[in-house]
Coordinates of C-alpha atoms in Angstrom, one line a residue:
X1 CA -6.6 -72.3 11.6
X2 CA -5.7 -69.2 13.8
X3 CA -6.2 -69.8 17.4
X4 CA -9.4 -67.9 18.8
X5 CA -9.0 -64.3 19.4
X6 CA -9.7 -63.0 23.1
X7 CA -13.0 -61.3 22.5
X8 CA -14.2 -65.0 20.5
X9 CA -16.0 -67.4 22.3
X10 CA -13.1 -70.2 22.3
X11 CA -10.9 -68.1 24.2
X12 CA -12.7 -67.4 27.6
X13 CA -11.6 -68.8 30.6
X14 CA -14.4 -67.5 32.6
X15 CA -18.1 -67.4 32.0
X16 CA -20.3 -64.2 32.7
X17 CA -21.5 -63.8 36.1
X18 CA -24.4 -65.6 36.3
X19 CA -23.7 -68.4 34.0
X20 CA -23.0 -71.8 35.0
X21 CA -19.4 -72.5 35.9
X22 CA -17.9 -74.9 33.0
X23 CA -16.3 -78.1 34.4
X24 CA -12.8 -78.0 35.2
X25 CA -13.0 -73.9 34.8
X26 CA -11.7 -73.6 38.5
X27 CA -8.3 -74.7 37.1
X28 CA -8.3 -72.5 34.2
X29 CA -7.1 -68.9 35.5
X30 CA -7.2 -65.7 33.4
X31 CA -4.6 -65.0 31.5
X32 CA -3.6 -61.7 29.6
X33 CA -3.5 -62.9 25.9
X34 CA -1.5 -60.4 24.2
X35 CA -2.0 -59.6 20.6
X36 CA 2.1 -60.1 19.1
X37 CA 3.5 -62.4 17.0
X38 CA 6.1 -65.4 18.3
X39 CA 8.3 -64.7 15.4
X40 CA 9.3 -61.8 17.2
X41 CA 10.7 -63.6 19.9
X42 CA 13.0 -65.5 17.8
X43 CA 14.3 -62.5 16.0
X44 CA 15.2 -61.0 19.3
X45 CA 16.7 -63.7 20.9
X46 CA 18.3 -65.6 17.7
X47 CA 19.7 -61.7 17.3
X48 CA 21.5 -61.8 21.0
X49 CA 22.4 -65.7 20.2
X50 CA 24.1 -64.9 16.7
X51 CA 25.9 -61.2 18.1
X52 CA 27.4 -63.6 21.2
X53 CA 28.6 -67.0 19.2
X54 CA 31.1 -66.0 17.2
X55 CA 31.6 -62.9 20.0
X56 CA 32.6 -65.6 22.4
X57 CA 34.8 -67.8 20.1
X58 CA 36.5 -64.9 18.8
X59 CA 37.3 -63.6 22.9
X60 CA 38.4 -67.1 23.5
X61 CA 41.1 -67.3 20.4
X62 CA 42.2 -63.9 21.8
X63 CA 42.2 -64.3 26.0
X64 CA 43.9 -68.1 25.2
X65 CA 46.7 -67.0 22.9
X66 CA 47.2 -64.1 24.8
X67 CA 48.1 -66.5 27.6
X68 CA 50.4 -68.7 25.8
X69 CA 52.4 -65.5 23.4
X70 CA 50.8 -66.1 20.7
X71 CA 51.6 -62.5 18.4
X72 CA 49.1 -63.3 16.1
X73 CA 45.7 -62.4 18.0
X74 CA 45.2 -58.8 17.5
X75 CA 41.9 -57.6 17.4
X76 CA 42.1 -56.8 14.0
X77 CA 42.7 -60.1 13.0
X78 CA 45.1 -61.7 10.8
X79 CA 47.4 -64.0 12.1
X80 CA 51.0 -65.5 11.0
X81 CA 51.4 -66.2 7.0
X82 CA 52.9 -69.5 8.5
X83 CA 52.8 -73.0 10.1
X84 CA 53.3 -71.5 13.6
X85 CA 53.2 -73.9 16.2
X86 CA 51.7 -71.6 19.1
X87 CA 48.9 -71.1 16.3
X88 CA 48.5 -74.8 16.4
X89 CA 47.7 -75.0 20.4
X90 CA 45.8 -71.6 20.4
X91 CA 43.3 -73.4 18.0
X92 CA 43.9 -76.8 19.8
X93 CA 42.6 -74.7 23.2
X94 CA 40.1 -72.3 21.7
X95 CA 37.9 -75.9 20.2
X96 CA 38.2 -77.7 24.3
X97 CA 37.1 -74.6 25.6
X98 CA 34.0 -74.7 23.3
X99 CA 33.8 -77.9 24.0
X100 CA 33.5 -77.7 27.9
X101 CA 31.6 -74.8 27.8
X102 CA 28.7 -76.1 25.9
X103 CA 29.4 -80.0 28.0
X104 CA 28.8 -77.8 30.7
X105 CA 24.5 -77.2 30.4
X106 CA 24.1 -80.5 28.0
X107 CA 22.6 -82.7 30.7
X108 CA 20.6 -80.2 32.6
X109 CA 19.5 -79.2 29.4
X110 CA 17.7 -82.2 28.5
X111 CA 16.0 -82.5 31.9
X112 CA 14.8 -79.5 31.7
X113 CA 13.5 -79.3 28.3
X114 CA 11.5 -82.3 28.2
X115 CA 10.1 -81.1 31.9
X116 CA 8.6 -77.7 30.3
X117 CA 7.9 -78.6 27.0
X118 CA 4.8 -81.1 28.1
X119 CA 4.0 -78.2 30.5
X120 CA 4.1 -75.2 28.5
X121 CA 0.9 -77.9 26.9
X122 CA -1.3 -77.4 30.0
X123 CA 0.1 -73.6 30.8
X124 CA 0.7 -72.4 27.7
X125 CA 3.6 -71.0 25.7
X126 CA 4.1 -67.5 27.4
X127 CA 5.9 -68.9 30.7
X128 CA 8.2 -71.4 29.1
X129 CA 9.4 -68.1 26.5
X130 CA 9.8 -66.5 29.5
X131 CA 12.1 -68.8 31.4
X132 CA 14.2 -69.5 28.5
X133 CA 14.6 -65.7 27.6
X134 CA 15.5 -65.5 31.3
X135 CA 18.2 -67.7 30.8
X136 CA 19.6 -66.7 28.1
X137 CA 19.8 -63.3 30.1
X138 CA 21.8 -64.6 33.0
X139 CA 24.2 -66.0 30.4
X140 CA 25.1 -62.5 28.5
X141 CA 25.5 -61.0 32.2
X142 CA 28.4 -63.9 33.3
X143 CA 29.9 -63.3 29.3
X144 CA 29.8 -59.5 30.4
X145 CA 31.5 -59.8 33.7
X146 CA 34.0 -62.3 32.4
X147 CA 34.6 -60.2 29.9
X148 CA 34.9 -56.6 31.8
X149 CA 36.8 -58.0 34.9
X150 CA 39.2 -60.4 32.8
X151 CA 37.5 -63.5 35.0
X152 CA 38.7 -66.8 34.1
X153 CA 37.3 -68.2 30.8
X154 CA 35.8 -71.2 33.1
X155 CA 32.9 -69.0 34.0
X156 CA 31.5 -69.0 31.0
X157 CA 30.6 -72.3 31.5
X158 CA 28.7 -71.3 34.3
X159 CA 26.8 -68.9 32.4
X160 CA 25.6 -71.8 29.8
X161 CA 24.9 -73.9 32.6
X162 CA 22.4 -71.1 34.3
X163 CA 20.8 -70.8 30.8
X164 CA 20.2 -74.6 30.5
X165 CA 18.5 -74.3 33.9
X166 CA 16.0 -71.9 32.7
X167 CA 15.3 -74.2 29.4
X168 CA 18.3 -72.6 27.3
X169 CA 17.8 -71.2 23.6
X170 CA 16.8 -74.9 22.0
X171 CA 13.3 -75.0 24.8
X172 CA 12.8 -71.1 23.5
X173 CA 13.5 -71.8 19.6
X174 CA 10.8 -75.6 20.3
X175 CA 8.0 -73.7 22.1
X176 CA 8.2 -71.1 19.3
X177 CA 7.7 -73.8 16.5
X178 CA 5.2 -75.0 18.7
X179 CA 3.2 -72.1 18.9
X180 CA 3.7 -72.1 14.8
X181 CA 1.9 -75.4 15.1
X182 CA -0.8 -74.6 17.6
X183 CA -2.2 -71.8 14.9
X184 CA -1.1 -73.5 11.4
X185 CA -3.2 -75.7 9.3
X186 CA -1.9 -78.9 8.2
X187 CA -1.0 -77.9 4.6
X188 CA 0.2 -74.0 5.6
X189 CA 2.8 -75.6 8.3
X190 CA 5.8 -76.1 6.5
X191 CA 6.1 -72.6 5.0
X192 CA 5.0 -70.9 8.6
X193 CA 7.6 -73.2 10.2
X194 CA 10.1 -71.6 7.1
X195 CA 8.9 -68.1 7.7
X196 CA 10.3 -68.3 11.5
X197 CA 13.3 -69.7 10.3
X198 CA 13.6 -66.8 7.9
X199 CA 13.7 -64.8 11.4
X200 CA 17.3 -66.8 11.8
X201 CA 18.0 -66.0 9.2
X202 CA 17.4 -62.3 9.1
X203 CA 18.4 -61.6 12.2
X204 CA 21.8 -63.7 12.2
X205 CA 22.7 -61.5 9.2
X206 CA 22.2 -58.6 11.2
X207 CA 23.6 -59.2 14.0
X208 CA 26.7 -61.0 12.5
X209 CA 27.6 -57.7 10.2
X210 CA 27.4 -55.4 12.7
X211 CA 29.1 -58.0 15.3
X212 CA 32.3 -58.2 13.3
X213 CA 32.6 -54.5 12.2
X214 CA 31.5 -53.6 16.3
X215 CA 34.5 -55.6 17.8
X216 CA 37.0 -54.6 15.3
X217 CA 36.5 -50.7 16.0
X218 CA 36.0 -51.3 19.8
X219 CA 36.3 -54.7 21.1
X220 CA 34.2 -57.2 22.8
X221 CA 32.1 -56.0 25.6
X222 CA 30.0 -53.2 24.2
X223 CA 28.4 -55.9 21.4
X224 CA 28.0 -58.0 25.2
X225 CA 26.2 -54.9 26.6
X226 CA 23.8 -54.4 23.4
X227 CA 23.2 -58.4 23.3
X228 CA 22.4 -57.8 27.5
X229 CA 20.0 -55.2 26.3
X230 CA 17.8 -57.1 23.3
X231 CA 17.9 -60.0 25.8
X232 CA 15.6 -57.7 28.4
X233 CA 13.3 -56.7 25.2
X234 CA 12.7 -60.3 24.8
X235 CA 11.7 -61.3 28.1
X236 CA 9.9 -58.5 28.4
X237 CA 8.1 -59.3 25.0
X238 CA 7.2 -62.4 25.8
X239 CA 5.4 -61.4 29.2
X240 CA 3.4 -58.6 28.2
X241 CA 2.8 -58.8 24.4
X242 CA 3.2 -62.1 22.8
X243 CA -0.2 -63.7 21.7
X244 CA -0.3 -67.1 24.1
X245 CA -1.5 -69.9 21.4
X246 CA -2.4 -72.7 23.4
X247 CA -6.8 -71.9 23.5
X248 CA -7.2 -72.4 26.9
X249 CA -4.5 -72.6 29.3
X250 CA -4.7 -74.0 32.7
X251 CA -3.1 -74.8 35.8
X252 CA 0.0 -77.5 36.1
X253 CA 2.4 -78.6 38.7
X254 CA 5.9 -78.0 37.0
X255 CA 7.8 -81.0 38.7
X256 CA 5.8 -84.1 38.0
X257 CA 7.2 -87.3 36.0
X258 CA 3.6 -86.9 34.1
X259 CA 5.3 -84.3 31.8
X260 CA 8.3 -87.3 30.8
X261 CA 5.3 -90.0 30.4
X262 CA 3.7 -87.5 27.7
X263 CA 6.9 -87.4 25.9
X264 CA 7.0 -91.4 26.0
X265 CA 3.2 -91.4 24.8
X266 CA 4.5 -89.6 21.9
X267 CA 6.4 -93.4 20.6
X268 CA 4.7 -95.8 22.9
X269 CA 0.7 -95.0 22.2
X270 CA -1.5 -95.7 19.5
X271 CA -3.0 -93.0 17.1
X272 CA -4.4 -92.5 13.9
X273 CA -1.9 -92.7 11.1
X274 CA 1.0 -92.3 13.7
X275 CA 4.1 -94.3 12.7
X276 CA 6.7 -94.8 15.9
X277 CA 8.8 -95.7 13.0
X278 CA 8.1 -92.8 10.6
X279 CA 8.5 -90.2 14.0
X280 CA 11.9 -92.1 14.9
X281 CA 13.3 -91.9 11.1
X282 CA 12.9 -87.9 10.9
X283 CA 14.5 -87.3 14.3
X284 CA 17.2 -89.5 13.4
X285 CA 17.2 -87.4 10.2
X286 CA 17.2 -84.4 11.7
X287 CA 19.7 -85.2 14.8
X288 CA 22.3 -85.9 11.9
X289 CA 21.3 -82.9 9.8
X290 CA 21.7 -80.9 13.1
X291 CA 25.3 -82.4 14.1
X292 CA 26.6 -81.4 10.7
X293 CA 24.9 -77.6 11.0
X294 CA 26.1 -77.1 15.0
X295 CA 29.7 -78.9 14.5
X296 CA 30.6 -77.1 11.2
X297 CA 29.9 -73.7 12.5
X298 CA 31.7 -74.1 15.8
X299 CA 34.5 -74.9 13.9
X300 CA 34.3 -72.7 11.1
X301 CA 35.5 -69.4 13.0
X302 CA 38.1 -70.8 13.8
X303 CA 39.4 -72.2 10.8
X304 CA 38.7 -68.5 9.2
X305 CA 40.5 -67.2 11.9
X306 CA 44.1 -69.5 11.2
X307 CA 46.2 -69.9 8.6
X308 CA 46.0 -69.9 5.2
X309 CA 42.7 -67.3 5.4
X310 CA 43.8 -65.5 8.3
X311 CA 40.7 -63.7 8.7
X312 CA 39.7 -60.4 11.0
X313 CA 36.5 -60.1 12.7
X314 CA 35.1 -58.0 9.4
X315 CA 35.2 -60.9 7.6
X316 CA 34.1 -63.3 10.2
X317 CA 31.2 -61.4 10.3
X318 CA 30.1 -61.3 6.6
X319 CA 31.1 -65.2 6.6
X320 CA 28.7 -65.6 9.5
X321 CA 26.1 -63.4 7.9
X322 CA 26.5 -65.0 4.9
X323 CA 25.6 -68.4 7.1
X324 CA 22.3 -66.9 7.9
X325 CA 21.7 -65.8 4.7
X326 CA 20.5 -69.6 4.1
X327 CA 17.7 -69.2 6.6
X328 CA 16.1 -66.7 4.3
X329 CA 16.9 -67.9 0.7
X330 CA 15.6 -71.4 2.2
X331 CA 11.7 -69.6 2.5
X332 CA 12.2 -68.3 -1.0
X333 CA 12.9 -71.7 -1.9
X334 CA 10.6 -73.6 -0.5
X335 CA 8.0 -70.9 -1.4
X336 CA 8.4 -71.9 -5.2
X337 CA 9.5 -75.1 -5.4
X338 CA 6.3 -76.2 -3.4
X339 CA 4.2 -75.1 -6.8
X340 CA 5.7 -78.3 -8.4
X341 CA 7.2 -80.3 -5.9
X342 CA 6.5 -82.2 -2.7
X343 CA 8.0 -81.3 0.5
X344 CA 10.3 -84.7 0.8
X345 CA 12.3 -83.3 -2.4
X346 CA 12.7 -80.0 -1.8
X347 CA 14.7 -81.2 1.3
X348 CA 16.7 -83.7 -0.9
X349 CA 17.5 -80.7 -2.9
X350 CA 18.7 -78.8 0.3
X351 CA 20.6 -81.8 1.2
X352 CA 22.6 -82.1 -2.1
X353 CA 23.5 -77.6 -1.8
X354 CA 24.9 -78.8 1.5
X355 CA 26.8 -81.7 0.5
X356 CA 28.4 -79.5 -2.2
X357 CA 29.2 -77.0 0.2
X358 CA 30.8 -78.8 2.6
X359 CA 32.7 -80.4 0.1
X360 CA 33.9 -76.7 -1.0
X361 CA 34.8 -75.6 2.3
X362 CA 37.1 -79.0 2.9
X363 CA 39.3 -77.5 0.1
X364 CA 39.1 -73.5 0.7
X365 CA 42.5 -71.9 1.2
X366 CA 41.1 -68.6 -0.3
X367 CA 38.4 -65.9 1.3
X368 CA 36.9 -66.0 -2.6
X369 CA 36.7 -70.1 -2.4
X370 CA 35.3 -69.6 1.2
X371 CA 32.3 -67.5 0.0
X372 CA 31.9 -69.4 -2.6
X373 CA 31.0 -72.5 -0.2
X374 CA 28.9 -69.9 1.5
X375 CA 26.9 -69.0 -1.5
X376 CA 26.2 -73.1 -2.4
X377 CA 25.4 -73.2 1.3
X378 CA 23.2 -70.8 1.5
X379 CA 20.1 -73.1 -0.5
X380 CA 21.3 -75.7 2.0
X381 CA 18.4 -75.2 5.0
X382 CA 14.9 -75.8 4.1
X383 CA 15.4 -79.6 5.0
X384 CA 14.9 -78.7 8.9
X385 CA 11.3 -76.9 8.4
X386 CA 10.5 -79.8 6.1
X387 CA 11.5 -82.2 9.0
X388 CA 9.7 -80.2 11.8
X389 CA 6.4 -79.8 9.6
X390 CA 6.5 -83.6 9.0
X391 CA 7.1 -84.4 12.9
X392 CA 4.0 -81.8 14.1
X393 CA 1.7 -83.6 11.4
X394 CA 2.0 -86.7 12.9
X395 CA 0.8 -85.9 16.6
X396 CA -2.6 -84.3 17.5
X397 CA -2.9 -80.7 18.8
X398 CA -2.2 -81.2 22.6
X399 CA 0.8 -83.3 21.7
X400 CA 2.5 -79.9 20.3
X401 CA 4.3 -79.0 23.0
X402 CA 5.6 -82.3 23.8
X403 CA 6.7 -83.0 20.3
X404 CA 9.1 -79.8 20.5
X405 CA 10.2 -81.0 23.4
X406 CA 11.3 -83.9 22.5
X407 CA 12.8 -82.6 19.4
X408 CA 14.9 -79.6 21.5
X409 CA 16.4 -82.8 23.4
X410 CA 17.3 -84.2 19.6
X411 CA 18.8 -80.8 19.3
X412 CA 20.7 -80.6 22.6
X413 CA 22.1 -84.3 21.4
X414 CA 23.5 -83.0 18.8
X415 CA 24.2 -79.8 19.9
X416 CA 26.2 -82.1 22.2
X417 CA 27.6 -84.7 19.6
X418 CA 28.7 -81.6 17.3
X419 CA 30.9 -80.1 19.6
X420 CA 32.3 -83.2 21.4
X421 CA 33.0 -84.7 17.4
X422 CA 34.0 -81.5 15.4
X423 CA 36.4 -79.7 18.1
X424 CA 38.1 -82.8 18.9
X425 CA 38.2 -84.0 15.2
X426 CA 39.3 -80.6 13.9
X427 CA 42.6 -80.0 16.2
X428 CA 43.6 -84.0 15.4
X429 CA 43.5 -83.7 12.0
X430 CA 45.4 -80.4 11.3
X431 CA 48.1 -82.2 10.4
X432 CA 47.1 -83.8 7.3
X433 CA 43.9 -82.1 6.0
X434 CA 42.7 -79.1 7.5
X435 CA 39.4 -78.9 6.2
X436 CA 38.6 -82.8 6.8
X437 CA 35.8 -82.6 8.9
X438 CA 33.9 -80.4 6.6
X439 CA 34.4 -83.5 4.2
X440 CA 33.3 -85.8 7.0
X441 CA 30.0 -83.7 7.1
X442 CA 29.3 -84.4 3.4
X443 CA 29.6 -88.1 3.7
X444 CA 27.2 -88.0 6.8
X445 CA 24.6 -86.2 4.8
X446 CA 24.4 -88.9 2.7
X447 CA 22.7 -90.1 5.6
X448 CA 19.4 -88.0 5.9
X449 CA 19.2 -87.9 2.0
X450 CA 18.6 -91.2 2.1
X451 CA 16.2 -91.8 5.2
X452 CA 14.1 -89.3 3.7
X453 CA 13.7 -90.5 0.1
X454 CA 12.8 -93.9 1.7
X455 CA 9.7 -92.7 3.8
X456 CA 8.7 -90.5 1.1
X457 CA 8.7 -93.4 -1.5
X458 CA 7.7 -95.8 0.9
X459 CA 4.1 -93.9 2.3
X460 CA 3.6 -90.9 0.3
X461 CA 0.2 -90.1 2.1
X462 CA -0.8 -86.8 3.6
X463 CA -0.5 -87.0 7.2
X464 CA -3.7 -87.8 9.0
X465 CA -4.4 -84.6 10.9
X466 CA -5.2 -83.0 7.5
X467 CA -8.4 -83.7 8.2
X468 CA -8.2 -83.1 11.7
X469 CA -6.7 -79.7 12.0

């Protein structure tokens, strides 16, 4: 059910002059509705987000092994056909700098997240997209100025840390899924939550072809200036033309511990059909499927840049489009296999592409084995719409907001857990097996496979707010 148009009834905040005054309408202040779609939003920013990722580990490889004489950083790429032991440190270095980097917003990141998320309930979506595009912002303009005046590498960390502030990308990417669920039925959510994923998808592509060709034939801080640029579109998108979602937004105070008691009222208080266990179970699922997705690809540059593949950016950049590519084969996916299957096994079937895949890229010595992994991979993501449509079905409509909250905290966790596990797992076992925490990943997925089949088998009902919604 679309949420009410501004020339329908449902959407005034004001009556006519003349009319009675509606009770409580004194909080409710007008508000320019706009008439664009959210998935535009994530397009932009997930565009800006994908151009800057491998961007960054990529300048980091290059600025560190530059500082030790390592001969093997060109631009270009490649690197020695060889065992070299100042390769060994400059991937040792490049992983802890990722690491502290993204330790650097993890904390204020979770205050803040579950602060606006409750609120963007009462205000609506439009500021929250606005503050997190606004961080984002501030962190492209420290990348570009680290970048242009040679700063140290530690202010990038500052840049992440201003972001996280602001919300950071995980508030922007839940108060878009939120919106998804404030004009969704019950039984359209799952694909709607797929279609913005597709946007990923699309847009990672995108911006990771044109990223790796970009920095070979000029270097890093004109793809910083065009990310700087889409960055403004956003924020300026999401003040003036986004459609706000939430029917009837009204005034809240920001800093309150009311918005923190919502998100405990998500576990603590009773509803229909609401299961503490069943809402605990997927976000355990999805924390672990997360973890796997955020510490294989902070990894996976750099094992594409080293020995034996030795790859330039070119490469890295069809590898990372190839990444996103999963984003959109995942709606095609769930698109058909919904005619004959439920949602629960179409995510185990996900599950098992990814274990395969990670299994493939454990053993890749070769770009053709590499892409291979990528192509298995690439049927690997419709398990984290299934999860999200599963977790919004399961709270009422005015717990949206809160719910994405919460689950942008999961993703900051393991956001978190990824990086701390994965770059500090990877440099430790280079030694005996290279591609071991790829095989590590496999085994974990076991996990979520599992969790899932249980609750489906378990209580196979359709959520309550089927009939709500």
């Amino acid at each position: 059910m679309d949420a009410p148009s501004p020339g329908e009834p449902g959407a005034r905040a004001a009556q006519a002059p003349g009319e009675p005054a509606e009770s409580g309408s004194a909080s409710r202040p007008r508000v320019w509705r706009g008439w664009g779609p959210v998935e535009l939003v994530v397009f932009l920013a997930n565009f800006s987000l994908a151009l800057q990722r491998p961007l960054t580990t990529q300048y980091l490889w290059h600025r560190l092994g530059a500082e030790v004489g390592y001969n093997g950083t060109s631009r270009g790429g490649g690197c020695n056909h060889t065992e070299d032991p100042k390769q060994q440190e400059v991937e040792t270095l490049t992983s802890h700098w990722s690491l502290y980097i993204d330790l650097s917003g993890f904390f204020v990141g979770l205050f803040s997240a579950t602060l606006l998320g409750p609120w963007s309930d009462r205000v609506g979506r439009r500021p929250l997209l606005v503050l997190a595009s606004s961080g984002l912002l501030l962190q492209v303009i420290v990348s570009i100025l680290v970048v242009n005046l040679e700063l140290h590498v530690g202010y990038l960390a500052l840049g992440r840390l201003l972001s996280a502030l602001l919300g950071d990308y995980n508030a922007l990417l839940g108060t878009s899924f939120a919106s998804v669920a404030d004009v969704s039925t019950a039984s359209s959510r799952t694909l709607r939550m797929a279609m913005l994923e597709a946007c990923l998808g699309i847009s990672g592509m995108l911006a990771s072809i044109a990223g790796g060709h970009w920095i070979k034939a000029q270097g890093y801080i004109n793809p910083f200036w065009l990310a700087l640029a889409i960055l403004i579109t956003t924020t300026l998108y999401a003040a003036f033309v986004f459609r706000e979602s939430v029917p009837q937004p009204q005034k809240a105070s920001l800093f309150t511990l009311q918005h923190y008691r919502l998100v405990y009222r998500l576990f603590a208080a009773p509803a229909p059909g609401k299961s503490r266990k069943n809402l605990a179970l997927y976000l355990l699922a999805l924390f672990l499927v997360l973890t796997i997705h955020f510490g294989t690809w902070d990894i996976a540059v750099v094992y594409e840049l080293s020995w034996p593949l030795c790859w330039g950016s070119d490469l890295i950049g069809y590898g990372s489009a190839a990444q996103h590519l999963s984003y959109l084969v995942g709606l095609v996916q769930l698109w058909v296999f919904q005619l004959c299957l439920k949602d629960s096994w179409v995510a185990e079937i996900s599950l098992a592409f990814n274990i395969v895949g990670m299994v493939v890229f454990s053993v890749a010595r070769t770009t053709a084995l590499m892409f291979t992994g990528y192509g298995i991979l690439s049927f690997s993501l419709v398990v984290t719409p299934v999860i999200r449509a599963k977790l919004s079905k399961l709270v009422n409509k005015t717990e949206q907001g809160a719910l994405f909250s919460c689950i942008a905290c999961v993703s900051g966790i393991a956001m978190l857990s990824a990086t701390g596990i994965f770059n500090s797992l990877y440099p430790a076992t280079l030694n005996f097996m290279k591609g071991f925490p790829f095989l590590l990943g496999a085994f974990v997925l076991l996990i979520p496979a599992i969790v899932i089949g249980v609750l489906e088998i378990s209580d196979p009902r359709s959520e309550y707010q089927e009939t709500l919604y």
